[in-house]
Amino acid sequence: MDEKYTRLDSDEVMRLITERKEQLGGEVCILGHHYQRDEVFRFADFTGDSLKLSQQAAETGAKYIVFCGVRFMAESADILTGDDCAVILPEMSAGCEMADLAAAADVAEALERISAVAGDTVVPITYVNSSAGVKAVTGRSGGACCTSSNARSVFEWALREKDSGGAGGAKILAAPDQHLARNTAIAMGYGLDDCVLYDPAAENGGLTDEQIRDATFILWNGYCYVHQVFTAEQIEHVRGERPGIKVIVHPECPREVVAAADLSGSTEQILRAVGDSPAGSSWAVGTEVHMVHRLAADNPDKYVRLLSDTPAVCTSMSRIDPPHLLWVLDNLAEGKIVNRISVPEDVAADARAALERMIS
Ligand code: 13P
Ligand code: SF4
């Protein structure tokens, strides 16, 4: 980005973004994830969780999608749109630390090893918070993607018999988030002993053949550092401080946190649960702080607080700031595309299969 953008006064940046948006009209569609800072979020044409935004991307007729989220979201948007739509990530370093915990070659190796032990019965299910390469491995192997809002239906599909429209799997390899996968398995009625942890850094994933054979869920050793901040003790604390308070957390939180909470759900589901609750309700929310603060501001008739006292910040999301947004819009207004996210077609084709299986 040109240095001059960092020197602009913030009100001027806001004014110029508004002007550029008007100038570009329907050619550009700005998508904003719930974790974005307010100064960026307010410019989004559509907001949502990962699932809603990927559906929105697939349906938009815009020439340009400016994705105010993180790289894996922009990659999914590129995979789901045609070549005539350019997907732009305003700051290329906005990655996802959880996605970085699973490399495509490691997932392919794990799948090979697990299939060698367990036979042809393992279905890879990949959380959308993953690289396009990991999604491609999944798509090539008959698996599907999932998001935090549909993980349970996708897991159920994976284990359902082929005659009943499922994938006919006996096991799921779930990457990269161990917590989402464990929480989903428990919600489906399985026990903790049906899950084993596959550590890509250890020989054979740190698992014996017997452990692999006995497990239904093989969980990748990945996690989100933002959601690791939340604990069951914090839940006890907020309940002690404000009796009757409801606790809602994201399923990326560890098992004991989801178990102690009243509810869990994707960012959009959290938004709806709090929004639809009666005036006077009290909520402690275990997810990224920007979303929780906005939720509190949008629901002045309710008490809404972050579950932890220490802020849970997704620093990757925060890298998308108004100067970067203005910079990409300025370039588009001059007919130039900067920071385009372009997944090579050989990877995109297999990744698309995994994403489309999820959407269908
Ligand atoms: P949602 O799909 O719930 O928006 O979650 C995305 C994410 O990255 C959570 O950390
Ligand atoms: Fe990735 Fe965690 Fe940020 Fe979500 S909150 S984008 S999982 S680092």
mmCIF file of C-alpha atoms and ligand atoms in Angstrom:
data_model
loop_
_atom_site.group_PDB
_atom_site.id
_atom_site.type_symbol
_atom_site.label_atom_id
_atom_site.label_comp_id
_atom_site.label_asym_id
_atom_site.label_seq_id
_atom_site.Cartn_x
_atom_site.Cartn_y
_atom_site.Cartn_z
ATOM 1 C CA MET A 1 0.000 0.000 0.000
ATOM 2 C CA ASP A 2 1.192 3.487 -0.778
ATOM 3 C CA GLU A 3 2.627 5.287 2.295
ATOM 4 C CA LYS A 4 0.320 8.265 1.725
ATOM 5 C CA TYR A 5 -2.684 6.261 2.994
ATOM 6 C CA THR A 6 -1.177 5.906 6.459
ATOM 7 C CA ARG A 7 -0.837 9.686 6.725
ATOM 8 C CA LEU A 8 -4.455 10.504 5.890
ATOM 9 C CA ASP A 9 -6.727 11.777 8.617
ATOM 10 C CA SER A 10 -9.228 9.081 9.652
ATOM 11 C CA ASP A 11 -12.326 11.203 8.860
ATOM 12 C CA GLU A 12 -10.890 11.879 5.428
ATOM 13 C CA VAL A 13 -10.360 8.143 4.890
ATOM 14 C CA MET A 14 -14.017 7.494 5.825
ATOM 15 C CA ARG A 15 -15.198 10.217 3.469
ATOM 16 C CA LEU A 16 -13.104 8.912 0.589
ATOM 17 C CA ILE A 17 -14.231 5.291 1.080
ATOM 18 C CA THR A 18 -17.862 6.452 0.928
ATOM 19 C CA GLU A 19 -17.097 8.425 -2.240
ATOM 20 C CA ARG A 20 -15.292 5.518 -3.948
ATOM 21 C CA LYS A 21 -18.085 3.099 -3.063
ATOM 22 C CA GLU A 22 -20.653 5.399 -4.639
ATOM 23 C CA GLN A 23 -18.478 5.834 -7.696
ATOM 24 C CA LEU A 24 -18.001 2.064 -8.184
ATOM 25 C CA GLY A 25 -21.687 1.291 -7.499
ATOM 26 C CA GLY A 26 -22.830 -2.283 -8.190
ATOM 27 C CA GLU A 27 -19.458 -3.259 -9.708
ATOM 28 C CA VAL A 28 -18.046 -3.843 -6.269
ATOM 29 C CA CYS A 29 -19.437 -5.891 -3.412
ATOM 30 C CA ILE A 30 -17.840 -5.518 0.008
ATOM 31 C CA LEU A 31 -18.213 -8.554 2.281
ATOM 32 C CA GLY A 32 -17.536 -8.126 5.995
ATOM 33 C CA HIS A 33 -16.993 -10.829 8.595
ATOM 34 C CA HIS A 34 -18.397 -10.226 12.089
ATOM 35 C CA TYR A 35 -14.897 -9.958 13.596
ATOM 36 C CA GLN A 36 -14.013 -6.881 11.553
ATOM 37 C CA ARG A 37 -13.471 -3.589 13.300
ATOM 38 C CA ASP A 38 -16.412 -1.154 13.167
ATOM 39 C CA GLU A 39 -14.661 1.337 10.881
ATOM 40 C CA VAL A 40 -14.457 -1.371 8.190
ATOM 41 C CA PHE A 41 -17.631 -3.325 9.008
ATOM 42 C CA ARG A 42 -19.848 -0.285 8.401
ATOM 43 C CA PHE A 43 -18.883 -0.281 4.708
ATOM 44 C CA ALA A 44 -19.871 -3.919 4.103
ATOM 45 C CA ASP A 45 -22.718 -4.552 1.658
ATOM 46 C CA PHE A 46 -23.200 -7.950 3.274
ATOM 47 C CA THR A 47 -22.080 -9.236 6.649
ATOM 48 C CA GLY A 48 -22.153 -12.726 8.096
ATOM 49 C CA ASP A 49 -20.383 -15.837 9.307
ATOM 50 C CA SER A 50 -18.155 -17.910 7.036
ATOM 51 C CA LEU A 51 -21.059 -19.894 5.562
ATOM 52 C CA LYS A 52 -23.272 -16.906 4.848
ATOM 53 C CA LEU A 53 -20.408 -14.961 3.285
ATOM 54 C CA SER A 54 -19.366 -17.837 1.016
ATOM 55 C CA GLN A 55 -22.977 -18.228 -0.158
ATOM 56 C CA GLN A 56 -23.170 -14.498 -0.697
ATOM 57 C CA ALA A 57 -19.942 -14.546 -2.700
ATOM 58 C CA ALA A 58 -21.268 -17.360 -4.898
ATOM 59 C CA GLU A 59 -24.458 -15.420 -5.624
ATOM 60 C CA THR A 60 -23.172 -11.892 -6.139
ATOM 61 C CA GLY A 61 -23.124 -10.656 -9.683
ATOM 62 C CA ALA A 62 -20.451 -8.071 -8.867
ATOM 63 C CA LYS A 63 -17.292 -7.684 -10.913
ATOM 64 C CA TYR A 64 -15.197 -7.249 -7.779
ATOM 65 C CA ILE A 65 -15.572 -8.712 -4.311
ATOM 66 C CA VAL A 66 -13.583 -6.892 -1.649
ATOM 67 C CA PHE A 67 -13.371 -9.415 1.174
ATOM 68 C CA CYS A 68 -12.978 -7.852 4.589
ATOM 69 C CA GLY A 69 -12.188 -11.070 6.367
ATOM 70 C CA VAL A 70 -9.183 -13.376 6.244
ATOM 71 C CA ARG A 71 -7.394 -15.194 3.434
ATOM 72 C CA PHE A 72 -9.241 -18.531 3.612
ATOM 73 C CA MET A 73 -12.556 -16.682 3.231
ATOM 74 C CA ALA A 74 -11.316 -14.794 0.181
ATOM 75 C CA GLU A 75 -9.934 -18.031 -1.296
ATOM 76 C CA SER A 76 -13.325 -19.732 -0.870
ATOM 77 C CA ALA A 77 -14.993 -16.766 -2.556
ATOM 78 C CA ASP A 78 -12.563 -17.010 -5.482
ATOM 79 C CA ILE A 79 -13.169 -20.760 -5.779
ATOM 80 C CA LEU A 80 -16.943 -20.272 -5.822
ATOM 81 C CA THR A 81 -17.008 -17.431 -8.363
ATOM 82 C CA GLY A 82 -16.187 -17.321 -12.076
ATOM 83 C CA ASP A 83 -13.072 -15.828 -13.689
ATOM 84 C CA ASP A 84 -15.046 -12.677 -14.466
ATOM 85 C CA CYS A 85 -15.174 -11.858 -10.743
ATOM 86 C CA ALA A 86 -11.994 -10.668 -9.027
ATOM 87 C CA VAL A 87 -11.737 -11.314 -5.288
ATOM 88 C CA ILE A 88 -9.602 -8.844 -3.370
ATOM 89 C CA LEU A 89 -8.174 -9.111 0.150
ATOM 90 C CA PRO A 90 -7.278 -5.568 1.272
ATOM 91 C CA GLU A 91 -4.247 -6.774 3.279
ATOM 92 C CA MET A 92 -2.462 -9.914 2.098
ATOM 93 C CA SER A 93 -1.048 -10.745 5.539
ATOM 94 C CA ALA A 94 -4.551 -11.261 6.964
ATOM 95 C CA GLY A 95 -4.266 -15.033 7.282
ATOM 96 C CA CYS A 96 -5.729 -17.359 9.886
ATOM 97 C CA GLU A 97 -3.376 -18.895 12.429
ATOM 98 C CA MET A 98 -5.548 -21.955 12.781
ATOM 99 C CA ALA A 99 -5.568 -22.556 9.020
ATOM 100 C CA ASP A 100 -1.760 -22.357 9.092
ATOM 101 C CA LEU A 101 -1.652 -25.352 11.459
ATOM 102 C CA ALA A 102 -2.620 -27.752 8.659
ATOM 103 C CA ALA A 103 -0.429 -28.089 5.557
ATOM 104 C CA ALA A 104 -1.956 -29.824 2.521
ATOM 105 C CA ALA A 105 0.906 -32.362 2.259
ATOM 106 C CA ASP A 106 0.536 -33.295 5.944
ATOM 107 C CA VAL A 107 -3.226 -33.781 5.627
ATOM 108 C CA ALA A 108 -2.731 -35.949 2.511
ATOM 109 C CA GLU A 109 -0.127 -38.029 4.384
ATOM 110 C CA ALA A 110 -2.432 -38.435 7.393
ATOM 111 C CA LEU A 111 -5.269 -39.543 5.161
ATOM 112 C CA GLU A 112 -3.058 -42.087 3.462
ATOM 113 C CA ARG A 113 -1.823 -43.510 6.742
ATOM 114 C CA ILE A 114 -5.276 -43.653 8.332
ATOM 115 C CA SER A 115 -6.795 -45.255 5.211
ATOM 116 C CA ALA A 116 -3.994 -47.829 5.156
ATOM 117 C CA VAL A 117 -4.897 -48.828 8.711
ATOM 118 C CA ALA A 118 -8.675 -48.394 8.609
ATOM 119 C CA GLY A 119 -9.446 -49.293 5.014
ATOM 120 C CA ASP A 120 -11.492 -47.232 2.655
ATOM 121 C CA THR A 121 -13.794 -45.891 5.307
ATOM 122 C CA VAL A 122 -12.309 -42.563 6.323
ATOM 123 C CA VAL A 123 -13.982 -39.373 5.121
ATOM 124 C CA PRO A 124 -12.027 -36.124 5.461
ATOM 125 C CA ILE A 125 -14.074 -33.199 6.732
ATOM 126 C CA THR A 126 -12.286 -29.900 6.543
ATOM 127 C CA TYR A 127 -13.286 -26.806 8.428
ATOM 128 C CA VAL A 128 -13.413 -23.870 5.996
ATOM 129 C CA ASN A 129 -10.720 -22.239 8.154
ATOM 130 C CA SER A 130 -8.087 -23.988 6.044
ATOM 131 C CA SER A 131 -5.991 -23.349 2.961
ATOM 132 C CA ALA A 132 -7.323 -24.026 -0.547
ATOM 133 C CA GLY A 133 -4.720 -26.821 -0.745
ATOM 134 C CA VAL A 134 -6.217 -28.647 2.257
ATOM 135 C CA LYS A 135 -9.703 -28.213 0.805
ATOM 136 C CA ALA A 136 -8.419 -29.685 -2.479
ATOM 137 C CA VAL A 137 -7.042 -32.786 -0.706
ATOM 138 C CA THR A 138 -10.473 -33.129 0.929
ATOM 139 C CA GLY A 139 -12.389 -32.751 -2.324
ATOM 140 C CA ARG A 140 -10.120 -35.272 -4.123
ATOM 141 C CA SER A 141 -10.719 -37.821 -1.379
ATOM 142 C CA GLY A 142 -14.522 -37.624 -1.438
ATOM 143 C CA GLY A 143 -14.756 -35.385 1.618
ATOM 144 C CA ALA A 144 -16.462 -32.083 2.276
ATOM 145 C CA CYS A 145 -15.890 -28.764 3.976
ATOM 146 C CA CYS A 146 -17.895 -27.578 6.960
ATOM 147 C CA THR A 147 -18.317 -24.337 8.872
ATOM 148 C CA SER A 148 -19.143 -23.762 12.514
ATOM 149 C CA SER A 149 -22.815 -23.421 11.605
ATOM 150 C CA ASN A 150 -23.209 -26.692 9.679
ATOM 151 C CA ALA A 151 -20.508 -29.001 11.114
ATOM 152 C CA ARG A 152 -23.058 -31.373 12.621
ATOM 153 C CA SER A 153 -25.006 -31.924 9.387
ATOM 154 C CA VAL A 154 -21.787 -32.426 7.439
ATOM 155 C CA PHE A 155 -20.438 -34.916 10.017
ATOM 156 C CA GLU A 156 -23.768 -36.760 9.906
ATOM 157 C CA TRP A 157 -23.588 -36.873 6.115
ATOM 158 C CA ALA A 158 -20.050 -38.307 6.297
ATOM 159 C CA LEU A 159 -21.144 -41.184 8.548
ATOM 160 C CA ARG A 160 -24.486 -41.878 6.835
ATOM 161 C CA GLU A 161 -24.742 -44.885 4.509
ATOM 162 C CA LYS A 162 -24.375 -44.259 0.797
ATOM 163 C CA ASP A 163 -27.852 -45.728 0.152
ATOM 164 C CA SER A 164 -29.262 -42.957 2.334
ATOM 165 C CA GLY A 165 -27.411 -40.189 0.550
ATOM 166 C CA GLY A 166 -24.371 -40.096 2.831
ATOM 167 C CA ALA A 167 -20.668 -40.640 2.200
ATOM 168 C CA GLY A 168 -20.705 -44.096 3.796
ATOM 169 C CA GLY A 169 -17.791 -43.385 6.129
ATOM 170 C CA ALA A 170 -16.962 -45.272 9.303
ATOM 171 C CA LYS A 171 -14.533 -42.581 10.424
ATOM 172 C CA ILE A 172 -13.947 -38.874 9.986
ATOM 173 C CA LEU A 173 -10.590 -37.158 9.741
ATOM 174 C CA ALA A 174 -11.461 -33.632 10.908
ATOM 175 C CA ALA A 175 -8.974 -30.820 10.307
ATOM 176 C CA PRO A 176 -7.758 -28.363 11.369
ATOM 177 C CA ASP A 177 -9.820 -27.479 14.476
ATOM 178 C CA GLN A 178 -9.850 -30.183 17.120
ATOM 179 C CA HIS A 179 -12.316 -28.243 19.290
ATOM 180 C CA LEU A 180 -15.023 -27.745 16.669
ATOM 181 C CA ALA A 181 -14.705 -31.433 15.760
ATOM 182 C CA ARG A 182 -14.784 -32.687 19.367
ATOM 183 C CA ASN A 183 -17.704 -30.422 20.264
ATOM 184 C CA THR A 184 -19.599 -31.642 17.198
ATOM 185 C CA ALA A 185 -18.929 -35.320 17.967
ATOM 186 C CA ILE A 186 -20.205 -34.851 21.538
ATOM 187 C CA ALA A 187 -23.304 -32.978 20.291
ATOM 188 C CA MET A 188 -24.003 -35.982 18.044
ATOM 189 C CA GLY A 189 -24.032 -38.253 21.090
ATOM 190 C CA TYR A 190 -20.520 -39.697 20.806
ATOM 191 C CA GLY A 191 -18.136 -39.868 23.760
ATOM 192 C CA LEU A 192 -14.677 -38.446 24.275
ATOM 193 C CA ASP A 193 -13.246 -41.936 23.827
ATOM 194 C CA ASP A 194 -14.597 -42.003 20.263
ATOM 195 C CA CYS A 195 -12.139 -39.169 19.453
ATOM 196 C CA VAL A 196 -8.341 -39.346 19.124
ATOM 197 C CA LEU A 197 -5.914 -36.513 18.437
ATOM 198 C CA TYR A 198 -3.658 -36.699 15.381
ATOM 199 C CA ASP A 199 -0.470 -34.706 15.862
ATOM 200 C CA PRO A 200 1.186 -33.997 12.489
ATOM 201 C CA ALA A 201 4.468 -33.239 14.256
ATOM 202 C CA ALA A 202 4.665 -36.741 15.790
ATOM 203 C CA GLU A 203 5.588 -39.952 14.008
ATOM 204 C CA ASN A 204 2.417 -41.618 12.668
ATOM 205 C CA GLY A 205 0.465 -38.718 14.111
ATOM 206 C CA GLY A 206 1.311 -40.053 17.584
ATOM 207 C CA LEU A 207 -1.342 -42.783 17.173
ATOM 208 C CA THR A 208 -1.098 -46.559 17.202
ATOM 209 C CA ASP A 209 -2.958 -48.621 14.599
ATOM 210 C CA GLU A 210 -5.304 -49.791 17.316
ATOM 211 C CA GLN A 211 -6.168 -46.228 18.358
ATOM 212 C CA ILE A 212 -6.972 -45.378 14.743
ATOM 213 C CA ARG A 213 -9.098 -48.507 14.287
ATOM 214 C CA ASP A 214 -11.057 -47.861 17.489
ATOM 215 C CA ALA A 215 -11.803 -44.178 16.888
ATOM 216 C CA THR A 216 -14.706 -42.696 14.947
ATOM 217 C CA PHE A 217 -13.256 -39.169 14.953
ATOM 218 C CA ILE A 218 -9.599 -38.482 14.247
ATOM 219 C CA LEU A 219 -9.011 -34.851 15.174
ATOM 220 C CA TRP A 220 -6.209 -32.732 13.791
ATOM 221 C CA ASN A 221 -4.157 -31.079 16.494
ATOM 222 C CA GLY A 222 -5.220 -27.538 15.525
ATOM 223 C CA TYR A 223 -6.928 -24.768 17.475
ATOM 224 C CA CYS A 224 -7.677 -21.047 17.396
ATOM 225 C CA TYR A 225 -5.607 -19.015 19.839
ATOM 226 C CA VAL A 226 -8.398 -16.410 20.120
ATOM 227 C CA HIS A 227 -10.900 -18.944 21.464
ATOM 228 C CA GLN A 228 -8.340 -20.662 23.710
ATOM 229 C CA VAL A 229 -8.606 -17.556 25.934
ATOM 230 C CA PHE A 230 -11.989 -18.707 27.296
ATOM 231 C CA THR A 231 -12.253 -21.002 30.303
ATOM 232 C CA ALA A 232 -14.929 -22.769 32.356
ATOM 233 C CA GLU A 233 -13.770 -20.740 35.399
ATOM 234 C CA GLN A 234 -14.748 -17.525 33.617
ATOM 235 C CA ILE A 235 -18.243 -18.949 33.121
ATOM 236 C CA GLU A 236 -18.485 -19.726 36.812
ATOM 237 C CA HIS A 237 -17.256 -16.212 37.593
ATOM 238 C CA VAL A 238 -19.789 -14.362 35.393
ATOM 239 C CA ARG A 239 -22.630 -16.522 36.736
ATOM 240 C CA GLY A 240 -21.552 -15.700 40.287
ATOM 241 C CA GLU A 241 -21.377 -12.012 39.468
ATOM 242 C CA ARG A 242 -24.719 -11.831 37.631
ATOM 243 C CA PRO A 243 -27.130 -14.674 38.417
ATOM 244 C CA GLY A 244 -29.345 -15.557 35.441
ATOM 245 C CA ILE A 245 -26.788 -14.451 32.871
ATOM 246 C CA LYS A 246 -26.708 -16.669 29.762
ATOM 247 C CA VAL A 247 -23.392 -17.784 28.340
ATOM 248 C CA ILE A 248 -22.987 -18.347 24.603
ATOM 249 C CA VAL A 249 -19.687 -19.364 23.032
ATOM 250 C CA HIS A 250 -18.227 -20.197 19.644
ATOM 251 C CA PRO A 251 -17.642 -23.945 19.027
ATOM 252 C CA GLU A 252 -13.930 -23.216 18.491
ATOM 253 C CA CYS A 253 -13.772 -22.973 22.306
ATOM 254 C CA PRO A 254 -12.391 -25.988 24.178
ATOM 255 C CA ARG A 255 -14.798 -28.776 25.156
ATOM 256 C CA GLU A 256 -15.091 -27.870 28.833
ATOM 257 C CA VAL A 257 -16.083 -24.300 27.907
ATOM 258 C CA VAL A 258 -18.791 -25.402 25.457
ATOM 259 C CA ALA A 259 -20.014 -27.959 28.015
ATOM 260 C CA ALA A 260 -20.319 -25.306 30.727
ATOM 261 C CA ALA A 261 -21.981 -22.702 28.462
ATOM 262 C CA ASP A 262 -25.743 -22.474 27.912
ATOM 263 C CA LEU A 263 -25.401 -22.320 24.134
ATOM 264 C CA SER A 264 -22.801 -22.471 21.389
ATOM 265 C CA GLY A 265 -22.925 -21.446 17.758
ATOM 266 C CA SER A 266 -21.318 -19.699 14.811
ATOM 267 C CA THR A 267 -20.909 -15.928 14.845
ATOM 268 C CA GLU A 268 -24.200 -15.496 12.986
ATOM 269 C CA GLN A 269 -25.981 -17.873 15.379
ATOM 270 C CA ILE A 270 -24.605 -15.953 18.367
ATOM 271 C CA LEU A 271 -25.774 -12.704 16.819
ATOM 272 C CA ARG A 272 -29.278 -14.087 16.339
ATOM 273 C CA ALA A 273 -29.545 -15.650 19.807
ATOM 274 C CA VAL A 274 -28.646 -12.388 21.524
ATOM 275 C CA GLY A 275 -30.623 -10.222 19.082
ATOM 276 C CA ASP A 276 -33.792 -12.311 19.459
ATOM 277 C CA SER A 277 -33.662 -12.472 23.271
ATOM 278 C CA PRO A 278 -36.090 -10.322 25.275
ATOM 279 C CA ALA A 279 -35.130 -6.848 26.487
ATOM 280 C CA GLY A 280 -33.393 -6.981 29.838
ATOM 281 C CA SER A 281 -31.572 -10.275 29.079
ATOM 282 C CA SER A 282 -27.957 -10.684 30.161
ATOM 283 C CA TRP A 283 -25.311 -12.387 28.038
ATOM 284 C CA ALA A 284 -21.658 -13.316 28.359
ATOM 285 C CA VAL A 285 -20.230 -14.076 24.932
ATOM 286 C CA GLY A 286 -17.158 -16.180 24.219
ATOM 287 C CA THR A 287 -15.886 -15.057 20.855
ATOM 288 C CA GLU A 288 -13.828 -12.311 19.210
ATOM 289 C CA VAL A 289 -13.985 -8.979 21.005
ATOM 290 C CA HIS A 290 -14.887 -6.699 18.064
ATOM 291 C CA MET A 291 -18.050 -8.683 17.441
ATOM 292 C CA VAL A 292 -18.964 -8.760 21.137
ATOM 293 C CA HIS A 293 -18.549 -4.995 21.536
ATOM 294 C CA ARG A 294 -20.695 -4.367 18.464
ATOM 295 C CA LEU A 295 -23.311 -6.806 19.748
ATOM 296 C CA ALA A 296 -23.435 -4.849 23.015
ATOM 297 C CA ALA A 297 -23.780 -1.541 21.156
ATOM 298 C CA ASP A 298 -26.520 -2.938 18.867
ATOM 299 C CA ASN A 299 -28.510 -4.281 21.843
ATOM 300 C CA PRO A 300 -28.645 -1.351 24.283
ATOM 301 C CA ASP A 301 -31.697 -2.881 26.013
ATOM 302 C CA LYS A 302 -29.616 -5.919 27.072
ATOM 303 C CA TYR A 303 -26.513 -6.534 29.128
ATOM 304 C CA VAL A 304 -23.841 -8.018 26.831
ATOM 305 C CA ARG A 305 -20.254 -8.619 27.924
ATOM 306 C CA LEU A 306 -17.193 -10.500 26.715
ATOM 307 C CA LEU A 307 -16.843 -13.736 28.666
ATOM 308 C CA SER A 308 -13.197 -13.059 29.557
ATOM 309 C CA ASP A 309 -11.706 -9.973 31.206
ATOM 310 C CA THR A 310 -8.764 -10.106 28.814
ATOM 311 C CA PRO A 311 -9.644 -9.176 25.214
ATOM 312 C CA ALA A 312 -9.853 -11.973 22.651
ATOM 313 C CA VAL A 313 -8.558 -10.316 19.488
ATOM 314 C CA CYS A 314 -8.112 -11.890 16.077
ATOM 315 C CA THR A 315 -5.075 -9.895 15.003
ATOM 316 C CA SER A 316 -5.360 -11.199 11.432
ATOM 317 C CA MET A 317 -8.827 -9.738 11.003
ATOM 318 C CA SER A 318 -7.605 -6.471 12.495
ATOM 319 C CA ARG A 319 -5.057 -6.085 9.710
ATOM 320 C CA ILE A 320 -7.892 -5.035 7.415
ATOM 321 C CA ASP A 321 -8.165 -1.351 8.239
ATOM 322 C CA PRO A 322 -9.792 1.662 6.522
ATOM 323 C CA PRO A 323 -6.573 2.836 4.773
ATOM 324 C CA HIS A 324 -6.185 -0.589 3.106
ATOM 325 C CA LEU A 325 -9.851 -0.605 2.130
ATOM 326 C CA LEU A 326 -9.504 2.838 0.593
ATOM 327 C CA TRP A 327 -6.329 1.833 -1.223
ATOM 328 C CA VAL A 328 -7.990 -1.139 -2.985
ATOM 329 C CA LEU A 329 -11.074 0.942 -3.860
ATOM 330 C CA ASP A 330 -8.949 3.799 -5.202
ATOM 331 C CA ASN A 331 -7.172 1.318 -7.461
ATOM 332 C CA LEU A 332 -10.451 -0.187 -8.654
ATOM 333 C CA ALA A 333 -11.732 3.303 -9.452
ATOM 334 C CA GLU A 334 -8.659 3.675 -11.699
ATOM 335 C CA GLY A 335 -9.328 0.282 -13.297
ATOM 336 C CA LYS A 336 -6.487 -1.476 -11.427
ATOM 337 C CA ILE A 337 -6.865 -4.636 -9.365
ATOM 338 C CA VAL A 338 -4.493 -4.966 -6.427
ATOM 339 C CA ASN A 339 -4.244 -7.808 -3.898
ATOM 340 C CA ARG A 340 -6.224 -10.243 -6.013
ATOM 341 C CA ILE A 341 -6.697 -13.688 -4.476
ATOM 342 C CA SER A 342 -6.425 -16.214 -7.237
ATOM 343 C CA VAL A 343 -6.447 -19.931 -6.474
ATOM 344 C CA PRO A 344 -4.830 -21.947 -9.310
ATOM 345 C CA GLU A 345 -7.510 -23.873 -11.215
ATOM 346 C CA ASP A 346 -6.059 -27.347 -10.536
ATOM 347 C CA VAL A 347 -6.334 -26.692 -6.797
ATOM 348 C CA ALA A 348 -9.600 -24.775 -7.115
ATOM 349 C CA ALA A 349 -11.406 -27.589 -8.965
ATOM 350 C CA ASP A 350 -10.911 -30.124 -6.131
ATOM 351 C CA ALA A 351 -11.459 -27.521 -3.418
ATOM 352 C CA ARG A 352 -14.711 -26.501 -5.145
ATOM 353 C CA ALA A 353 -15.920 -30.114 -4.969
ATOM 354 C CA ALA A 354 -15.430 -30.062 -1.169
ATOM 355 C CA LEU A 355 -17.129 -26.680 -0.799
ATOM 356 C CA GLU A 356 -20.023 -27.619 -3.070
ATOM 357 C CA ARG A 357 -20.610 -30.879 -1.189
ATOM 358 C CA MET A 358 -20.927 -28.761 1.947
ATOM 359 C CA ILE A 359 -23.296 -26.251 0.365
ATOM 360 C CA SER A 360 -25.494 -28.979 -1.131
HETATM 361 P P1 13P B 1 -17.862 -18.229 11.784
HETATM 362 O O1 13P B 1 -18.020 -19.123 10.626
HETATM 363 O O2 13P B 1 -18.684 -18.641 12.961
HETATM 364 O O3 13P B 1 -18.088 -16.803 11.403
HETATM 365 O O4 13P B 1 -16.372 -18.357 12.320
HETATM 366 C C1 13P B 1 -15.261 -17.989 11.590
HETATM 367 C C2 13P B 1 -14.075 -17.898 12.417
HETATM 368 O O5 13P B 1 -13.002 -17.732 11.926
HETATM 369 C C3 13P B 1 -14.209 -18.051 13.844
HETATM 370 O O6 13P B 1 -12.972 -17.928 14.438
HETATM 371 FE FE1 SF4 B 2 -8.619 -17.849 12.424
HETATM 372 FE FE2 SF4 B 2 -9.125 -17.771 15.039
HETATM 373 FE FE3 SF4 B 2 -9.012 -15.492 13.636
HETATM 374 FE FE4 SF4 B 2 -11.057 -17.202 13.320
HETATM 375 S S1 SF4 B 2 -10.540 -16.037 15.154
HETATM 376 S S2 SF4 B 2 -9.918 -16.166 11.682
HETATM 377 S S3 SF4 B 2 -9.995 -19.181 13.564
HETATM 378 S S4 SF4 B 2 -7.313 -16.941 13.987
#
